[in-house]
Short mmCIF file of C-alpha atoms in Angstrom, two decimals:
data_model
loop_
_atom_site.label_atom_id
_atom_site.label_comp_id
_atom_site.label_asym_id
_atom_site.label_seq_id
_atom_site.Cartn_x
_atom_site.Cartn_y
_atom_site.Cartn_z
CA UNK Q 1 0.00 0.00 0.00
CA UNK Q 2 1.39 3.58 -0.65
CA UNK Q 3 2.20 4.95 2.21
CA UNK Q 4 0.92 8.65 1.38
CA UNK Q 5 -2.61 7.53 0.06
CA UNK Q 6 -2.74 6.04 3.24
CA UNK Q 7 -1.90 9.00 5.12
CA UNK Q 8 -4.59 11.02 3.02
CA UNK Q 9 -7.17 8.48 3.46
CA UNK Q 10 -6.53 8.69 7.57
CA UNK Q 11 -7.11 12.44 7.29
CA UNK Q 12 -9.71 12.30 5.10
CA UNK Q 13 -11.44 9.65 7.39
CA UNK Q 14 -11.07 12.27 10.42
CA UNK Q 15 -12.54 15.69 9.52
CA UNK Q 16 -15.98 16.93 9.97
CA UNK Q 17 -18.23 18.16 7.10
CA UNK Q 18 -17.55 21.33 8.59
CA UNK Q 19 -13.72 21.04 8.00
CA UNK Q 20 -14.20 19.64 4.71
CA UNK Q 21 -16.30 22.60 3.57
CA UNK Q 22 -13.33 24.78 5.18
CA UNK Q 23 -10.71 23.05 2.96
CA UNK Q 24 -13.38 23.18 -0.04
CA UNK Q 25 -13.14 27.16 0.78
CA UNK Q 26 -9.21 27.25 0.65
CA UNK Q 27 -8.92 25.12 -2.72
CA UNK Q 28 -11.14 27.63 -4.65
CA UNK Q 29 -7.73 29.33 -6.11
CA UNK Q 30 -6.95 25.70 -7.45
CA UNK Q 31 -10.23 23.84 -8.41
CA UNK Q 32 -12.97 25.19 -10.43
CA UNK Q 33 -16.44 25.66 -8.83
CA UNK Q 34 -17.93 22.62 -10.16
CA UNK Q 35 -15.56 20.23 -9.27
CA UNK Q 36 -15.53 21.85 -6.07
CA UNK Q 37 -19.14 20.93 -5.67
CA UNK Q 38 -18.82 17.61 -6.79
CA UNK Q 39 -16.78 17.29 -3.63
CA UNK Q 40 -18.34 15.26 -0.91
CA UNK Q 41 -15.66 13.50 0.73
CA UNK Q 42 -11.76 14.11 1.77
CA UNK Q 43 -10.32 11.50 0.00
CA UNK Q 44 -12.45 13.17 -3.29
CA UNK Q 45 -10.83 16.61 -2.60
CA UNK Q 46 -7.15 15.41 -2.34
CA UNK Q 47 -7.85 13.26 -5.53
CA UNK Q 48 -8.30 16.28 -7.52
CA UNK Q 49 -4.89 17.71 -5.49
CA UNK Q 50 -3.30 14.90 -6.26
CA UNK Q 51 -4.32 14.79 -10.40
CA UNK Q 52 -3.10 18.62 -10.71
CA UNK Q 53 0.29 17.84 -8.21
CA UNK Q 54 -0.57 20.92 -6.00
CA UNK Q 55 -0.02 17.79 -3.30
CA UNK Q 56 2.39 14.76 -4.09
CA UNK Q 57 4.20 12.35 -1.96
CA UNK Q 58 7.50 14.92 -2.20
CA UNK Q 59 5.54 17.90 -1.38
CA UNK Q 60 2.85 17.89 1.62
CA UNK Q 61 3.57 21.95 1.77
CA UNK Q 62 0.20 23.21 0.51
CA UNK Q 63 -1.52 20.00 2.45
CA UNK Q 64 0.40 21.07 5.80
CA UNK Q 65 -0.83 24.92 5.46
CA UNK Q 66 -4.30 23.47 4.90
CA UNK Q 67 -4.51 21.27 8.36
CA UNK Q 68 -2.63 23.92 10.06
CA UNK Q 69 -5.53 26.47 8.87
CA UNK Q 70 -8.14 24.02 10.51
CA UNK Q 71 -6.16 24.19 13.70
CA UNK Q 72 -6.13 20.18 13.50
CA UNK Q 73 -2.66 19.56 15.37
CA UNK Q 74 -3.45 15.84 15.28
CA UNK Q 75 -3.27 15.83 11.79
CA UNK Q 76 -0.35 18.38 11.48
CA UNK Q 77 1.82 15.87 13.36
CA UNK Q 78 0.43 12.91 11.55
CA UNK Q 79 2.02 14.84 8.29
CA UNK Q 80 5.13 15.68 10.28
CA UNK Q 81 5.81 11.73 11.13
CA UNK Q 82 5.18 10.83 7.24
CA UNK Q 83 7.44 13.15 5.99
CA UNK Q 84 10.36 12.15 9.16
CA UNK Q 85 9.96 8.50 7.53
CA UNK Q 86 10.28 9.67 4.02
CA UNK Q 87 13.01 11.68 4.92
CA UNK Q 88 14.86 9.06 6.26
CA UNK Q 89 14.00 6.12 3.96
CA UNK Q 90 17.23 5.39 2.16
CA UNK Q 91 15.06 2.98 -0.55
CA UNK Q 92 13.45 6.86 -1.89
CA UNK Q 93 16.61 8.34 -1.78
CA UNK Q 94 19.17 8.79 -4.55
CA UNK Q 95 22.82 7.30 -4.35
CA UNK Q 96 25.47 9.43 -3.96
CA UNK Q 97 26.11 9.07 -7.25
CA UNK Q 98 23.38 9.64 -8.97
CA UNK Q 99 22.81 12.62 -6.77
CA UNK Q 100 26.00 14.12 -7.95
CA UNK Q 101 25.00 13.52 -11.57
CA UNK Q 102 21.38 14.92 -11.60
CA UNK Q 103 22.78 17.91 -9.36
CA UNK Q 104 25.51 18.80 -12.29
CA UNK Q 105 22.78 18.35 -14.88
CA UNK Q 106 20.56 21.06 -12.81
CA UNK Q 107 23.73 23.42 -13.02
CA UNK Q 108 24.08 22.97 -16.46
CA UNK Q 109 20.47 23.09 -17.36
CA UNK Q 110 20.55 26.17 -15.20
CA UNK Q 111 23.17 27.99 -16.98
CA UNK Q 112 22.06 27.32 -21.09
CA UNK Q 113 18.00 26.52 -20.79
CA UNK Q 114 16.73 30.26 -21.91
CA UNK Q 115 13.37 31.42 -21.94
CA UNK Q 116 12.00 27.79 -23.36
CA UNK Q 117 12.91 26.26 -19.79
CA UNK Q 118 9.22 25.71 -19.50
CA UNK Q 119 8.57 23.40 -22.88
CA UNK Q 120 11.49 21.17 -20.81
CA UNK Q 121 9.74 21.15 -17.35
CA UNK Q 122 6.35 20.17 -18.58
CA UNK Q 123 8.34 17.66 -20.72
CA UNK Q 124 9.56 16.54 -17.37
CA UNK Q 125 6.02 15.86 -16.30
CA UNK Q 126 5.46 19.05 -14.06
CA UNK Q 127 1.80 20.48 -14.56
CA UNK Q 128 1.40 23.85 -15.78
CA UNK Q 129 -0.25 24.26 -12.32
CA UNK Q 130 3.06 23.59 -10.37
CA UNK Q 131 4.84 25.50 -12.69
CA UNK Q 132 2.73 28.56 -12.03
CA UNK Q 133 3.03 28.53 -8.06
CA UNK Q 134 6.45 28.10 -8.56
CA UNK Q 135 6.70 31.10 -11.02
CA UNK Q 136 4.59 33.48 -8.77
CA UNK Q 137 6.55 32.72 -5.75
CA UNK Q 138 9.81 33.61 -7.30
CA UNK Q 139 8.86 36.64 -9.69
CA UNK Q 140 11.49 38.06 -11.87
CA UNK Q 141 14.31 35.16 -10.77
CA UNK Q 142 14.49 33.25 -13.71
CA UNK Q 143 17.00 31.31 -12.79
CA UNK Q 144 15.33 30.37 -8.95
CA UNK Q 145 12.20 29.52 -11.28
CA UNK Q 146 13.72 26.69 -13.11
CA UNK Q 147 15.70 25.59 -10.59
CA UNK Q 148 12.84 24.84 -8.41
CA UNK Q 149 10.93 23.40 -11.23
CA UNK Q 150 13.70 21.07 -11.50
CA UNK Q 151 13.54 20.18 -7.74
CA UNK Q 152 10.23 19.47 -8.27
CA UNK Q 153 10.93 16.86 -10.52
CA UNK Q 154 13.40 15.12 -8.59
CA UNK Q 155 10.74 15.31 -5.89
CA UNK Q 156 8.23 13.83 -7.45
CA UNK Q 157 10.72 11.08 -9.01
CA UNK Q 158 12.46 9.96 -5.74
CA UNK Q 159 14.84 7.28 -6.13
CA UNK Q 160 13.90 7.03 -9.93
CA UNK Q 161 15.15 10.70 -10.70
CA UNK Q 162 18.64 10.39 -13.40
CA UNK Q 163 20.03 12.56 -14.85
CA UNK Q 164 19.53 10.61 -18.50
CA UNK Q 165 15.73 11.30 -18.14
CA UNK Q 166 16.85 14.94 -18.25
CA UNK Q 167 19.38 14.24 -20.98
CA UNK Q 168 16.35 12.58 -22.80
CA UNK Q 169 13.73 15.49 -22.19
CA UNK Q 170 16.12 17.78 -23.44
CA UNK Q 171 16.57 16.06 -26.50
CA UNK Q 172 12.82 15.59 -27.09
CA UNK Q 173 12.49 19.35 -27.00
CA UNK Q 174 15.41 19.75 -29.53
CA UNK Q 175 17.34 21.16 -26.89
CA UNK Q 176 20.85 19.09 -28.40
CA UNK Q 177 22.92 21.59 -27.32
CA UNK Q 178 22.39 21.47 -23.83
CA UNK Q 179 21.89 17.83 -24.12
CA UNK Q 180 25.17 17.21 -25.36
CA UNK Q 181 26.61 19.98 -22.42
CA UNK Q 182 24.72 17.51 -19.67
CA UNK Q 183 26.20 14.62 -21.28
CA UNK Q 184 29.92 16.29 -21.21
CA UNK Q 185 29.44 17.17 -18.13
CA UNK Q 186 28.25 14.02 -16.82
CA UNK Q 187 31.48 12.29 -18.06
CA UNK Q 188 33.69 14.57 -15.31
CA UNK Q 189 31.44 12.97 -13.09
CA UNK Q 190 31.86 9.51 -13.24
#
């Protein structure tokens, strides 16, 4: 069983209809009105979180500010003890290695990605909804904009994050030059 639908399904399984109505209220920046509606349960509402990645295993950030605004402490700690045993879970970690190589790759991507960085992040499999948060919480930083993009990605990957699925997203957006830069790179790595 996935350990985060399972921590979802224990909150969900916990609030009141009032508190369900109150989170209703503070999605209506990220879910249409209908949808909204539609809602009738928890586990309904972090679905539709879930399908546009405004909460993922790797981030809990918007779910935490959501439990804190109910004033549910019970939950907030239930959150806090899932993300301790993520954090120390060496199975969703990366090797060193591989952490070294998908940490050059950001650099690199950092430095030569110009203003088509988004075409690459969405390649990555980032919604458009991510990439917007991310966007209006760094204004006018570029740079800081893609970079957290790209530690979004790795976030949402885990353990399965390389740096060849960057290499390979690059390419698919005809991005060869920085493809082959990762790739050089990547060789005073290993």
């Amino acid at each position: 069983m996935d350990p985060f639908l399972a921590l979802l399904n224990s909150i969900s399984s916990r609030l009141s209809p009032d508190e369900l109505s109150n989170l209703k209220f503070l999605c209506q920046s990220k879910i249409g009105k209908r949808k909204l509606q539609a809602v009738k349960m928890g586990t309904e509402l972090f679905n539709i979180l879930l399908e546009q990645q405004d909460i993922t295993a790797g981030d809990v950030a918007f779910l935490r500010e959501m439990l804190e605004s109910l004033k549910r402490e019970d939950l907030v700690t239930e959150l806090k003890h899932y993300e301790e045993a993520g954090e120390g879970d060496p199975a969703e970690q990366l090797g060193i290695e591989e952490k070294q190589k998908v940490e050059t790759a950001f650099d690199v991507i950092r430095e030569s990605v110009g203003r088509n960085w988004k075409m690459l992040i969405r390649k990555l499999g980032i919604s458009d909804t991510k990439i917007d948060r991310i966007v209006a919480a760094h204004p006018n930083n570029l740079e800081e904009q893609m970079m957290q993009c790209l530690l979004a990605w790795k976030k949402l990957k885990g353990k399965e994050a390389k740096a060849e699925d960057l290499v390979k997203a690059l390419r698919a957006c005809r991005m060869n030059l920085v493809a082959d830069k990762v790739e050089d790179a990547l060789q005073v790595v290993v």
